[in-house]
Amino acid sequence: MSEPTLSSQLGVFLSRLSFNDLSESQIEKLKIYFLDWLGSAIAGQSGEPVRIILEVIRDLGGRPESTIIANQSYGNCLLAALANGASSHMVEMDDLHRESILHPATAIIPAVLALAERQKASGADLLLALAVGYEAAIRIAIGAGPSHYRFWHTTATCGTFGAAAGASRLLGLNAEQTVSAYGSAGTQAGGLWEFLTNNAMSKQLHPGKAALNGLLSALLAQRGFTGARKILEGEKGFFKATSGDVDPAKCLADLGKTFFFERNSLKYHASCGHTHSAIDATLQATGGVVLDADSVETVTVAVYQGALDLLAGVEPTNPYLAKFNLPFCIASALMFGHAELADFSTERIRDPRIARMMQKIELRSDPELTTMYPRKWPARVEIVKQNGERLTGSVTYPKGDPENPLSEAEVVAKFKSLTRGLIADEWADTLCERALSVDRLSDVSTFFNR
């Protein structure tokens, strides 16, 4: 290999990483990530975007080699990755990584799982590929900088690199082939935020295509298909094309010493991750005691500017957009003590009590909180009641962050809550057991066997 590039340095390290290089704690976390993702993939099966994608896949046909989770059918690995990426991003309960502003699982796991089934890989190989995919995507997203997120959905763009990296490791590609896979991934990476303005279905397409494109990139590289060696830092590469505050050194910072995937967050609330600190600060302020609109004078919510850049202007005209409307999420926390899946319904949106509470909520950008972002996603809430009483809450790490993690039992409970009514309770128990022991599975293609 000629002069080192960002891709080659990442490629060399990640292509040589072995399962034995991972600590027991890291392996346990990867299994938890897999189970957490699986719950979201099942929960998203009835979404309209997913239904349409499944119809297209059915019409395309192809060799049945990988599981399509939403309808328990089989398709070729690329189309299975597309479908599973889409369904796992449907209910907004998939994981996220704060500093990279990325949902890793929804783009990376579908690609790696589909390929692992096709290859009849072991569970240990699956987890290693997940570690590689997460690490590549997170590091590249951090290098791209927060300004990338202004226009580009990082899950769609950087998730493509992660899918390519994980698939490359599972295929056993060497460093040079892995660099080519990155090059092909980067030239396909895309995903713009404009869909939020009119609730287009692109958000589910984004991780599905990231998974498909990343997997395709690795399969092409395996056959000798070449890609740009400087796809990240080149003059016409990914960083310069998509960001204004690039820091390439962050891609390689402490490589081999620190694994960024360990700082992953799992969602506790069924809404956009940028709402979670504010929801928890609200619950902290109220102590979980529900309030009605008539008892509240004002609610002031202070957040970092990045949250408002994405969420401001999103109207809760349907249940999905309500997940991105901060006043709706805060009103739900105030009036019901939570922001669960059932809170995001057409009935709730039309509830005049919710509307009255939302009118009392003021959002503010706080410069101090903004300086903490994206390493931290903090929020402060002040509630003034009609009787003059003031309630305050301040949260830096919402429930589910690595500093305030969900326990294994809580992740299992989340899985069963997401899948209840969609699969039998006995099957849910079996899937939990298999996911949490997947490192002992000799053939991933048997994972969904009944």
Coordinates of C-alpha atoms in Angstrom, one line a residue:
M1 CA 0.0 0.0 0.0
S2 CA 1.4 3.5 -0.9
E3 CA 1.3 6.6 1.3
P4 CA -1.0 6.3 4.4
T5 CA -4.4 7.9 4.1
L6 CA -7.2 8.1 6.7
S7 CA -8.9 5.2 5.1
S8 CA -5.8 3.1 5.0
Q9 CA -4.9 3.7 8.6
L10 CA -8.4 2.8 9.7
G11 CA -8.5 -0.1 7.3
V12 CA -5.2 -1.6 8.5
F13 CA -6.2 -1.4 12.2
L14 CA -9.8 -2.6 11.7
S15 CA -9.0 -5.4 9.2
R16 CA -6.5 -6.9 11.8
L17 CA -8.8 -6.6 14.8
S18 CA -9.8 -10.0 16.2
F19 CA -12.5 -11.2 18.5
N20 CA -9.9 -11.9 21.2
D21 CA -8.9 -8.2 21.1
L22 CA -12.3 -7.3 22.5
S23 CA -12.7 -7.3 26.3
E24 CA -15.5 -9.2 28.0
S25 CA -17.2 -5.9 28.8
Q26 CA -17.1 -4.8 25.1
I27 CA -18.6 -8.1 24.0
E28 CA -21.4 -7.8 26.5
K29 CA -22.1 -4.3 25.2
L30 CA -22.2 -5.4 21.6
K31 CA -24.7 -8.1 22.5
I32 CA -26.9 -5.6 24.3
Y33 CA -26.7 -3.3 21.2
F34 CA -27.8 -6.2 19.0
L35 CA -30.8 -7.0 21.2
D36 CA -31.7 -3.4 21.4
W37 CA -31.6 -3.0 17.6
L38 CA -33.6 -6.2 17.1
G39 CA -36.5 -4.8 19.2
S40 CA -36.7 -1.7 17.0
A41 CA -36.5 -3.8 13.8
I42 CA -39.5 -5.9 14.9
A43 CA -41.4 -2.9 16.2
G44 CA -41.1 -1.0 12.9
Q45 CA -42.6 -3.8 10.8
S46 CA -46.0 -2.1 10.2
G47 CA -44.8 1.3 9.3
E48 CA -46.0 2.6 5.9
P49 CA -42.4 3.3 4.6
V50 CA -41.5 -0.3 5.5
R51 CA -44.6 -1.7 3.9
I52 CA -43.7 0.0 0.6
I53 CA -40.1 -1.2 0.7
L54 CA -41.3 -4.8 1.4
E55 CA -43.6 -4.6 -1.7
V56 CA -40.7 -3.5 -3.9
I57 CA -38.5 -6.2 -2.5
R58 CA -41.2 -8.8 -3.1
D59 CA -41.6 -7.7 -6.7
L60 CA -37.8 -7.7 -7.3
G61 CA -37.4 -11.3 -6.1
G62 CA -34.0 -12.8 -5.8
R63 CA -32.3 -15.7 -4.0
P64 CA -33.5 -16.2 -0.4
E65 CA -30.3 -15.9 1.7
S66 CA -31.0 -13.5 4.5
T67 CA -33.9 -12.8 6.9
I68 CA -36.2 -9.9 6.3
I69 CA -37.3 -9.3 9.9
A70 CA -40.4 -7.2 9.2
N71 CA -42.3 -10.1 7.6
Q72 CA -40.1 -13.1 8.4
S73 CA -39.4 -13.7 4.8
Y74 CA -36.1 -14.1 3.0
G75 CA -34.4 -12.1 0.3
N76 CA -30.9 -11.6 -1.1
C77 CA -28.5 -10.0 1.4
L78 CA -28.6 -6.5 -0.1
L79 CA -32.4 -6.2 -0.1
A80 CA -32.6 -7.8 3.4
A81 CA -30.2 -5.1 4.6
L82 CA -32.3 -2.4 3.0
A83 CA -35.5 -3.7 4.7
N84 CA -34.0 -4.3 8.1
G85 CA -32.3 -0.9 8.1
A86 CA -35.7 0.8 7.3
S87 CA -37.7 -1.1 9.9
S88 CA -35.2 -0.6 12.7
H89 CA -35.4 3.2 12.3
M90 CA -39.2 3.4 12.2
V91 CA -40.1 3.9 15.8
E92 CA -37.2 6.1 16.9
M93 CA -36.0 3.7 19.6
D94 CA -32.7 2.6 18.0
D95 CA -29.4 3.5 19.6
L96 CA -27.3 6.7 19.2
H97 CA -23.8 7.9 19.8
R98 CA -23.8 11.5 21.1
E99 CA -20.4 12.8 20.0
S100 CA -20.8 11.5 16.4
I101 CA -24.5 12.4 16.3
L102 CA -25.1 9.0 14.7
H103 CA -27.5 6.1 15.0
P104 CA -25.0 3.3 14.4
A105 CA -27.1 0.1 14.8
T106 CA -29.7 0.9 12.2
A107 CA -27.2 1.3 9.3
I108 CA -24.5 -1.2 10.4
I109 CA -26.3 -4.2 12.0
P110 CA -28.6 -4.8 9.0
A111 CA -25.6 -5.1 6.6
V112 CA -23.5 -7.3 8.9
L113 CA -26.4 -9.5 9.9
A114 CA -27.6 -10.1 6.3
L115 CA -24.0 -11.0 5.3
A116 CA -23.4 -13.1 8.3
E117 CA -26.5 -15.2 7.5
R118 CA -25.4 -15.5 3.9
Q119 CA -21.9 -16.5 4.9
K120 CA -23.1 -18.8 7.7
A121 CA -20.7 -16.9 10.0
S122 CA -20.4 -17.5 13.7
G123 CA -21.9 -15.2 16.3
A124 CA -18.4 -14.2 17.4
D125 CA -17.6 -13.1 13.9
L126 CA -20.9 -11.1 13.8
L127 CA -20.0 -9.2 17.0
L128 CA -16.5 -8.5 15.8
A129 CA -17.9 -7.1 12.5
L130 CA -20.3 -4.9 14.6
A131 CA -17.4 -3.6 16.6
V132 CA -15.5 -2.8 13.4
G133 CA -18.5 -1.2 11.8
Y134 CA -19.4 0.9 14.8
E135 CA -15.9 2.1 15.3
A136 CA -15.4 3.1 11.7
A137 CA -18.7 5.0 11.4
I138 CA -18.3 6.8 14.7
R139 CA -14.7 7.9 14.1
I140 CA -15.5 9.1 10.6
A141 CA -18.6 11.0 11.9
I142 CA -16.6 12.7 14.6
G143 CA -14.0 13.7 12.1
A144 CA -16.7 15.2 9.9
G145 CA -17.6 17.5 12.7
P146 CA -21.0 18.8 14.0
S147 CA -21.6 21.1 11.0
H148 CA -22.0 18.0 8.8
Y149 CA -25.2 17.3 10.7
R150 CA -26.7 20.6 9.6
F151 CA -27.6 19.3 6.2
W152 CA -26.6 15.7 6.2
H153 CA -28.2 12.8 8.2
T154 CA -25.1 11.3 9.7
T155 CA -26.7 7.9 10.0
A156 CA -27.2 7.8 6.3
T157 CA -23.8 9.2 5.3
C158 CA -21.3 7.9 7.9
G159 CA -23.5 4.8 8.5
T160 CA -22.5 3.8 5.0
F161 CA -18.9 3.7 5.9
G162 CA -19.7 1.7 9.0
A163 CA -21.7 -0.9 7.0
A164 CA -18.8 -1.2 4.6
A165 CA -16.3 -1.6 7.3
G166 CA -18.3 -4.3 9.2
A167 CA -19.0 -6.2 6.0
S168 CA -15.4 -6.0 4.9
R169 CA -14.2 -7.5 8.2
L170 CA -16.8 -10.3 8.0
L171 CA -15.6 -11.1 4.4
G172 CA -12.0 -11.1 5.7
L173 CA -10.9 -8.4 3.3
N174 CA -7.3 -7.2 3.6
A175 CA -6.4 -3.5 4.3
E176 CA -6.2 -2.6 0.6
Q177 CA -9.6 -4.1 -0.2
T178 CA -11.1 -2.4 2.8
V179 CA -9.8 1.0 1.6
S180 CA -11.6 0.3 -1.7
A181 CA -14.7 -0.6 0.1
Y182 CA -14.5 2.7 2.0
G183 CA -14.0 4.5 -1.3
S184 CA -17.1 3.0 -2.8
A185 CA -19.1 3.7 0.4
G186 CA -18.1 7.3 0.5
T187 CA -19.0 8.0 -3.1
Q188 CA -22.5 6.6 -2.4
A189 CA -23.0 8.3 1.0
G190 CA -26.0 10.6 1.1
G191 CA -29.0 11.6 3.1
L192 CA -30.4 15.2 3.4
W193 CA -32.5 16.5 6.3
E194 CA -35.0 18.3 4.0
F195 CA -37.4 15.4 4.4
L196 CA -38.4 16.7 7.8
T197 CA -40.2 19.7 6.3
N198 CA -43.0 17.6 4.9
N199 CA -42.6 14.3 6.7
A200 CA -41.3 12.4 3.7
M201 CA -40.4 8.8 4.1
S202 CA -36.7 9.3 3.5
K203 CA -35.7 8.8 7.2
Q204 CA -36.3 5.1 6.9
L205 CA -34.7 5.0 3.4
H206 CA -31.5 6.5 4.8
P207 CA -30.3 3.7 7.1
G208 CA -31.7 1.0 4.7
K209 CA -29.6 2.5 1.8
A210 CA -26.6 3.0 4.1
A211 CA -26.7 -0.7 5.0
L212 CA -27.3 -1.8 1.4
N213 CA -24.6 0.5 -0.1
G214 CA -22.0 -0.3 2.5
L215 CA -22.6 -4.1 2.0
L216 CA -22.4 -3.6 -1.7
S217 CA -19.2 -1.7 -1.4
A218 CA -17.6 -4.6 0.5
L219 CA -18.8 -7.3 -1.9
L220 CA -17.4 -5.3 -4.8
A221 CA -14.1 -4.8 -3.1
Q222 CA -13.9 -8.5 -2.5
R223 CA -13.9 -9.0 -6.3
G224 CA -11.3 -6.3 -7.0
F225 CA -13.5 -3.3 -7.5
T226 CA -11.4 -0.2 -6.5
G227 CA -12.5 3.0 -4.7
A228 CA -10.9 6.3 -4.0
R229 CA -8.0 6.0 -1.5
K230 CA -8.5 9.5 -0.1
I231 CA -12.3 9.4 -0.1
L232 CA -12.3 11.1 3.3
E233 CA -9.6 13.8 3.2
G234 CA -9.2 14.2 -0.6
E235 CA -9.7 17.6 -2.3
K236 CA -13.0 16.3 -3.7
G237 CA -13.6 13.9 -0.9
F238 CA -16.3 13.3 1.7
F239 CA -15.1 15.8 4.4
K240 CA -14.6 18.8 2.2
A241 CA -17.9 18.2 0.3
T242 CA -20.1 17.8 3.4
S243 CA -18.6 19.8 6.3
G244 CA -17.3 23.1 7.4
D245 CA -15.5 22.1 10.7
V246 CA -13.6 18.9 9.7
D247 CA -11.0 17.6 12.1
P248 CA -9.4 14.5 10.4
A249 CA -7.2 13.8 13.4
K250 CA -10.2 12.8 15.4
C251 CA -10.7 9.8 13.1
L252 CA -7.5 8.3 14.4
A253 CA -7.4 9.6 17.9
D254 CA -6.3 6.9 20.3
L255 CA -6.9 4.3 17.7
G256 CA -6.4 0.9 19.3
K257 CA -6.4 2.3 22.8
T258 CA -10.0 3.7 23.0
F259 CA -13.0 2.2 21.4
F260 CA -15.6 4.9 20.8
F261 CA -18.4 2.4 20.4
E262 CA -18.3 1.8 24.2
R263 CA -19.8 5.3 24.7
N264 CA -23.0 4.4 22.9
S265 CA -26.5 5.4 24.2
L266 CA -29.6 3.3 24.2
K267 CA -32.9 5.2 24.0
Y268 CA -35.4 5.1 26.9
H269 CA -37.9 7.5 25.4
A270 CA -39.7 7.0 22.1
S271 CA -38.6 10.2 20.5
C272 CA -35.8 12.0 18.8
G273 CA -32.6 11.8 20.9
H274 CA -32.4 15.6 21.0
T275 CA -35.5 15.6 23.2
H276 CA -34.3 13.1 25.9
S277 CA -32.4 15.4 28.2
A278 CA -35.3 17.9 28.2
I279 CA -37.8 15.1 28.9
D280 CA -35.7 13.8 31.8
A281 CA -35.2 17.3 33.2
T282 CA -39.0 17.8 33.1
L283 CA -39.5 14.5 35.0
Q284 CA -36.8 15.5 37.5
A285 CA -38.5 18.8 38.1
T286 CA -42.0 17.3 38.6
G287 CA -40.7 14.2 40.5
G288 CA -42.9 12.2 38.2
V289 CA -46.1 13.9 39.5
V290 CA -48.3 14.7 36.5
L291 CA -49.6 18.2 35.9
D292 CA -52.5 19.6 33.9
A293 CA -52.3 22.7 31.7
D294 CA -54.5 24.7 34.1
S295 CA -52.1 24.3 36.9
V296 CA -49.1 25.5 34.9
E297 CA -48.2 29.2 34.2
T298 CA -45.0 28.7 32.0
V299 CA -42.5 26.1 31.1
T300 CA -39.0 27.3 30.0
V301 CA -36.8 24.7 28.3
A302 CA -33.2 25.6 27.7
V303 CA -31.2 23.4 25.3
Y304 CA -28.1 23.5 23.1
Q305 CA -28.4 25.2 19.7
G306 CA -27.9 22.0 17.8
A307 CA -31.2 20.6 19.1
L308 CA -33.1 23.7 17.9
D309 CA -31.3 23.7 14.6
L310 CA -32.9 20.3 13.9
L311 CA -36.2 20.4 15.8
A312 CA -37.3 24.0 15.4
G313 CA -40.1 24.3 12.8
V314 CA -41.1 20.7 13.0
E315 CA -44.9 20.6 13.6
P316 CA -46.6 17.6 15.3
T317 CA -49.0 17.0 12.4
N318 CA -48.8 13.3 12.8
P319 CA -47.4 10.8 15.3
Y320 CA -44.0 10.5 13.6
L321 CA -43.3 14.2 13.5
A322 CA -44.5 14.6 17.1
K323 CA -41.4 12.6 18.1
F324 CA -39.3 15.6 16.7
N325 CA -41.5 18.3 18.3
L326 CA -39.9 19.3 21.6
P327 CA -43.0 21.0 23.1
F328 CA -45.1 17.9 22.4
C329 CA -42.6 15.6 24.1
I330 CA -42.4 18.0 27.1
A331 CA -46.1 18.2 27.3
S332 CA -46.4 14.4 27.3
A333 CA -43.8 14.2 30.1
L334 CA -45.7 16.8 32.1
M335 CA -49.2 15.4 31.7
F336 CA -48.5 11.6 31.6
G337 CA -45.1 11.2 33.3
H338 CA -43.5 9.6 30.2
A339 CA -42.8 9.8 26.5
E340 CA -43.6 6.2 25.4
L341 CA -44.6 4.8 22.0
A342 CA -48.3 5.0 22.9
D343 CA -47.9 8.8 23.7
F344 CA -47.3 9.4 20.0
S345 CA -50.7 8.8 18.6
T346 CA -53.2 10.7 16.4
E347 CA -55.5 10.9 19.5
R348 CA -52.9 12.6 21.6
I349 CA -52.0 15.1 18.8
R350 CA -55.6 16.1 18.6
D351 CA -56.1 16.3 22.4
P352 CA -56.9 19.9 23.3
R353 CA -55.3 19.5 26.7
I354 CA -51.9 18.7 25.1
A355 CA -52.3 21.8 22.8
R356 CA -52.9 24.0 25.8
M357 CA -49.9 22.7 27.6
M358 CA -47.7 23.1 24.5
Q359 CA -48.7 26.8 24.3
K360 CA -47.1 27.4 27.7
I361 CA -43.7 25.9 26.7
E362 CA -41.0 28.2 25.6
L363 CA -37.8 26.9 24.0
R364 CA -34.4 28.7 24.5
S365 CA -30.9 28.2 23.1
D366 CA -28.5 28.3 26.0
P367 CA -24.9 29.3 25.1
E368 CA -23.4 27.4 28.0
L369 CA -25.2 24.2 27.1
T370 CA -24.2 24.7 23.4
T371 CA -20.5 24.7 24.3
M372 CA -21.0 21.2 25.7
Y373 CA -22.5 19.8 22.5
P374 CA -22.0 17.3 20.9
R375 CA -20.0 15.6 23.6
K376 CA -22.9 16.2 25.9
W377 CA -26.6 16.8 25.1
P378 CA -27.8 18.7 28.2
A379 CA -31.0 20.5 29.0
R380 CA -32.6 22.6 31.8
V381 CA -36.3 23.1 32.6
E382 CA -38.1 25.5 34.8
I383 CA -41.8 25.1 35.5
V384 CA -43.8 28.0 37.1
K385 CA -47.1 26.9 38.4
Q386 CA -50.2 29.0 38.7
N387 CA -49.7 29.1 42.5
G388 CA -46.2 30.6 42.0
E389 CA -44.3 27.5 42.9
R390 CA -41.2 27.0 40.8
L391 CA -39.9 23.5 39.8
T392 CA -36.5 23.0 38.2
G393 CA -34.7 20.2 36.5
S394 CA -31.2 19.9 34.9
V395 CA -30.0 16.8 33.1
T396 CA -26.6 16.3 31.3
Y397 CA -26.9 12.6 30.8
P398 CA -30.4 11.3 30.2
K399 CA -31.4 7.7 31.0
G400 CA -29.8 5.4 28.5
D401 CA -26.6 7.4 28.1
P402 CA -23.4 5.4 28.9
E403 CA -23.0 7.6 32.0
N404 CA -26.6 6.7 33.0
P405 CA -27.0 3.3 31.3
L406 CA -29.9 0.9 30.9
S407 CA -29.3 -2.4 32.7
E408 CA -29.6 -5.6 30.8
A409 CA -32.9 -6.2 32.5
E410 CA -34.2 -2.8 31.3
V411 CA -33.0 -3.6 27.7
V412 CA -34.9 -6.9 27.9
A413 CA -38.0 -5.1 29.2
K414 CA -37.7 -2.5 26.4
F415 CA -37.4 -5.3 23.8
K416 CA -40.5 -7.0 25.2
S417 CA -42.4 -3.7 25.3
L418 CA -41.6 -2.9 21.7
T419 CA -42.5 -6.4 20.4
R420 CA -45.6 -7.1 22.5
G421 CA -48.5 -7.9 20.3
L422 CA -46.3 -8.3 17.3
I423 CA -44.6 -11.6 18.2
A424 CA -45.6 -14.3 20.7
D425 CA -44.2 -13.9 24.2
E426 CA -42.4 -17.2 24.0
W427 CA -40.6 -16.2 20.8
A428 CA -39.7 -12.9 22.4
D429 CA -38.1 -14.8 25.3
T430 CA -36.2 -17.0 22.9
L431 CA -34.9 -14.1 20.8
C432 CA -33.7 -12.3 24.0
E433 CA -31.8 -15.4 25.1
R434 CA -30.3 -16.0 21.7
A435 CA -29.2 -12.3 21.3
L436 CA -27.6 -12.3 24.7
S437 CA -25.6 -15.5 24.0
V438 CA -25.0 -14.9 20.3
D439 CA -21.3 -15.1 20.8
R440 CA -21.7 -18.8 21.4
L441 CA -23.7 -19.4 18.2
S442 CA -21.8 -21.3 15.5
D443 CA -24.0 -20.3 12.5
V444 CA -25.8 -17.0 12.5
S445 CA -28.1 -18.3 9.7
T446 CA -29.9 -20.3 12.4
F447 CA -30.6 -17.4 14.7
F448 CA -34.2 -17.0 13.6
N449 CA -34.9 -20.7 13.4
R450 CA -38.0 -21.8 15.3

